[in-house]
XYZ file of C-alpha atoms in Angstrom:
137
model
C 12.681 -34.842 -14.188
C 12.298 -31.283 -12.882
C 9.546 -30.808 -10.334
C 7.672 -27.676 -9.332
C 5.206 -26.635 -6.642
C 1.722 -25.776 -7.863
C -0.363 -23.897 -5.295
C -3.900 -22.571 -5.442
C -3.925 -18.799 -4.875
C -6.559 -19.110 -2.155
C -4.342 -21.544 -0.228
C -1.390 -19.149 -0.384
C -3.674 -16.347 0.822
C -4.982 -18.486 3.714
C -1.487 -19.535 4.797
C -0.321 -15.907 4.560
C -3.163 -14.668 6.758
C -2.445 -17.390 9.331
C 1.274 -16.575 9.322
C 0.659 -12.834 9.669
C -0.769 -13.295 13.163
C 1.413 -16.215 14.251
C 4.291 -15.249 16.589
C 6.308 -18.266 15.370
C 6.664 -16.622 11.969
C 8.162 -13.309 13.064
C 11.189 -12.548 10.832
C 10.935 -15.993 9.238
C 10.416 -16.925 5.588
C 7.333 -19.041 4.953
C 7.685 -21.639 2.217
C 4.528 -22.888 0.484
C 5.474 -26.425 -0.606
C 2.699 -28.923 0.218
C 4.266 -32.325 -0.488
C 1.319 -33.500 -2.591
C 1.591 -30.500 -4.887
C 5.200 -31.044 -5.952
C 4.890 -32.338 -9.515
C 6.669 -32.410 -12.843
C 5.164 -30.906 -15.963
C 4.497 -34.452 -17.210
C 2.745 -35.299 -13.906
C 0.499 -32.260 -14.447
C -0.268 -33.288 -18.013
C -1.060 -36.854 -16.921
C -3.445 -35.550 -14.234
C -5.117 -33.295 -16.801
C -5.547 -36.268 -19.152
C -6.974 -38.417 -16.338
C -9.424 -35.705 -15.244
C -10.606 -34.838 -18.768
C -10.428 -38.246 -20.446
C -8.505 -36.555 -23.271
C -5.067 -37.716 -24.365
C -2.850 -34.796 -25.313
C -0.223 -34.978 -28.021
C 3.188 -34.467 -26.475
C 5.887 -32.705 -28.429
C 9.393 -32.200 -27.080
C 10.706 -28.694 -27.692
C 14.438 -28.205 -27.113
C 15.314 -25.769 -24.331
C 17.203 -23.482 -26.718
C 14.069 -23.163 -28.911
C 12.013 -22.145 -25.865
C 14.564 -19.473 -24.983
C 14.621 -18.155 -28.567
C 10.833 -18.107 -28.658
C 10.617 -16.117 -25.425
C 13.104 -13.594 -26.789
C 11.061 -13.106 -29.966
C 7.719 -12.396 -28.269
C 6.536 -8.810 -27.714
C 5.745 -7.461 -24.256
C 3.678 -8.626 -22.321
C 3.439 -12.001 -24.114
C 7.153 -12.514 -23.397
C 6.614 -12.759 -19.630
C 5.095 -16.223 -19.147
C 7.513 -18.258 -21.303
C 10.690 -17.485 -19.295
C 8.791 -17.965 -16.025
C 7.638 -21.429 -17.104
C 11.164 -22.155 -18.387
C 12.618 -21.312 -14.961
C 10.004 -23.375 -13.134
C 9.698 -26.526 -15.264
C 13.050 -26.750 -17.067
C 15.667 -25.079 -14.866
C 13.898 -26.081 -11.652
C 14.560 -22.742 -9.949
C 11.469 -23.070 -7.769
C 12.832 -26.221 -6.120
C 16.600 -25.626 -6.311
C 17.148 -24.254 -2.817
C 17.453 -25.761 0.611
C 15.442 -24.569 3.574
C 17.417 -22.796 6.274
C 16.755 -22.086 9.942
C 15.045 -18.883 8.751
C 12.460 -20.810 6.698
C 9.369 -22.686 7.800
C 7.047 -24.797 5.659
C 3.477 -23.554 5.855
C 2.149 -27.123 5.633
C 4.168 -28.081 8.743
C 3.177 -24.937 10.652
C -0.504 -25.519 9.906
C -0.933 -29.288 9.417
C -4.712 -29.083 9.940
C -5.179 -26.774 6.937
C -6.534 -28.772 3.991
C -4.696 -27.330 1.007
C -6.076 -27.808 -2.490
C -4.594 -30.886 -4.177
C -3.471 -30.872 -7.807
C -6.471 -33.003 -8.809
C -8.888 -30.678 -7.001
C -7.221 -27.641 -8.581
C -7.642 -29.206 -12.023
C -11.311 -29.885 -11.206
C -11.733 -26.203 -10.300
C -10.174 -25.167 -13.609
C -12.332 -27.589 -15.587
C -15.694 -27.219 -13.850
C -15.793 -23.753 -12.327
C -13.019 -21.974 -14.145
C -11.921 -18.829 -12.295
C -11.864 -15.579 -14.224
C -8.338 -14.531 -15.206
C -6.759 -11.947 -12.982
C -5.210 -9.057 -14.814
C -2.085 -7.335 -13.607
C 0.020 -4.527 -14.984
C 3.764 -4.995 -14.803
C 5.865 -1.928 -15.330
């Protein structure tokens, strides 16, 4: 089952600020992969069900149908489907090995308490953040 890393934007921002003033990170890639936030799409759905008490109906959609659907959508609706396809089906987010030029943020800053998947779901359910709008050209 393909796994992905789900990070809270504020955690990425905090790690980035820490790394920007840390001499250990000069000319090094910082990887944001907290071990507890590496989940499959089904793991995410199960957590959502647990947190809401609602059982979701699960329907398998063949990969080729997802690709066709993304190709048929107009801009900008066509952006999210291929991104999610790459993350949850192809596994592109997790398909690389760390090199000597990469450091994990969670290992650099072990005292930082990143937002867990369950806490992130609670944020989305209880105090839902306003969507951020972006223009892609």
